Each structure stands twice: as C-alpha cells, then as structure tokens.
Short mmCIF file of C-alpha atoms in Angstrom, two decimals:
data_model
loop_
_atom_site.label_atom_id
_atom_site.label_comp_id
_atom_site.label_asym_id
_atom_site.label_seq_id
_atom_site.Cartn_x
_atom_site.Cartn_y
_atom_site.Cartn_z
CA UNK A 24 2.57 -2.60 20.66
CA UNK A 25 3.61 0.71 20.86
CA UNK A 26 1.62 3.59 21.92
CA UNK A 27 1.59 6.01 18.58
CA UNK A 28 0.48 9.05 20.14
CA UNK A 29 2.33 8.58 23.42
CA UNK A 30 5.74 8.67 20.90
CA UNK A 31 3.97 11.53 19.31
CA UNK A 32 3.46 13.37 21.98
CA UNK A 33 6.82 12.60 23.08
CA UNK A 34 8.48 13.69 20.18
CA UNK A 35 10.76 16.82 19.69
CA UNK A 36 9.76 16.37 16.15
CA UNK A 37 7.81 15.38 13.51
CA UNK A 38 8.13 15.67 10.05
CA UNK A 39 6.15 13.82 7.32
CA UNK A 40 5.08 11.27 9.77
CA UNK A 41 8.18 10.63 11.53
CA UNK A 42 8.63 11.22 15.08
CA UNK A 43 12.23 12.17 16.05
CA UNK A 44 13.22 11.62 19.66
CA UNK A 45 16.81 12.49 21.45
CA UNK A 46 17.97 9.51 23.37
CA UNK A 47 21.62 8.36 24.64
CA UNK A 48 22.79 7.00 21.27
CA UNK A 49 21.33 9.98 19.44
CA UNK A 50 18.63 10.34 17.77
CA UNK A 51 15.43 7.51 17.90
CA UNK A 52 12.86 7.83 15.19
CA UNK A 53 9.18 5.79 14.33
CA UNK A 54 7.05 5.78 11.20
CA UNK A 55 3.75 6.79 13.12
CA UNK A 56 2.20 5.50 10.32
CA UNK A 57 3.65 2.08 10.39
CA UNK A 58 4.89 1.62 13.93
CA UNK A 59 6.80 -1.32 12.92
CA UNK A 60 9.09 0.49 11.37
CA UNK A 61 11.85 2.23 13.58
CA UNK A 62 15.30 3.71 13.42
CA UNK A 63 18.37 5.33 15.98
CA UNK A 64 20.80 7.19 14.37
CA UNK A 65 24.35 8.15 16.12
CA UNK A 66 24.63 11.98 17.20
CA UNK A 67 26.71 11.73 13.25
CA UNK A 68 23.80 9.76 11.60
CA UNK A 69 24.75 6.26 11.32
CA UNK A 70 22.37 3.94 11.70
CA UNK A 71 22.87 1.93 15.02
CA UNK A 72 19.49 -0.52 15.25
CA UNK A 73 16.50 -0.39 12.22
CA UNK A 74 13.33 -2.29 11.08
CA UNK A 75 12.99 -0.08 8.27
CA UNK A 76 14.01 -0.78 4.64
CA UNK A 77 16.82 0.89 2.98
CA UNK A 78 14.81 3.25 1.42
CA UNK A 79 13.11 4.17 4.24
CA UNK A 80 16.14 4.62 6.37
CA UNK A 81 17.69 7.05 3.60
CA UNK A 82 14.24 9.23 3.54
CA UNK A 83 14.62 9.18 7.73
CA UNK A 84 17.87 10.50 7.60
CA UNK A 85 17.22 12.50 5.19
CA UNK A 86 14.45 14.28 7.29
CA UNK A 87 16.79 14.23 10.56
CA UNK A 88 19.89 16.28 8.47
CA UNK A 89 17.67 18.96 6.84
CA UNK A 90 15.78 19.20 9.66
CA UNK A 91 18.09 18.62 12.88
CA UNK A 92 18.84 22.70 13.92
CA UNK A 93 15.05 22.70 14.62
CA UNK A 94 16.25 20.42 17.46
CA UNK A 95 18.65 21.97 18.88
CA UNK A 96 18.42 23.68 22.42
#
C-alpha cells in the first residue's frame, strides 16, 4: 500500500487532494484521498498509465493545466 503522506510530502504539489509529482514520463499524480486511484500524464498531458475513472482523469488534468506554472523551476 502506498505511503499517503510519504507521496505528500513528496509532492511538488497539491491541489484539492491531488498530489502532483515530476517523474521521467512527466508528470505522476495520486488521489490522497483514495490512493487507489493514480495517474502519469506526458510532459503534453496525455495520459500514459491510470486507475482512475474518466471523470476523474479529466478533473486531474484539469488541475495539472491550470495549475502547472506553479511547477515550474
């Protein structure tokens, strides 16, 4: 099982209850609510792996577009 507040912690950020992460593909991000439910996103936001619904995965990447320049270096 994942560690929630390790991701957390982890995190560059978190909006709603989503924890965003950088990683090699692009962008990693877990429901820290339901830890089940994950998604990575290409550096151009397609979805590359999920265990979320489609309606979560559209709320995700919604989060990640309007929120993406607060992750910038």
């Amino acid at each position: 099982m994942v560690d929630v507040k390790q991701v957390a912690d982890a995190a560059d950020m978190i909006v709603n209850g989503y924890a965003f992460t950088r990683c090699a593909e692009g962008f990693r991000v877990l429901n820290l609510n339901r830890p089940d439910r994950a998604v990575v996103f290409s550096n151009d936001g397609k979805v590359l792996e999920t265990s979320m619904d489609d309606i979560e995965v559209r709320i995700a990447g919604d989060y990640l577009e309007k929120n993406r320049k607060f992750m910038e270096d």
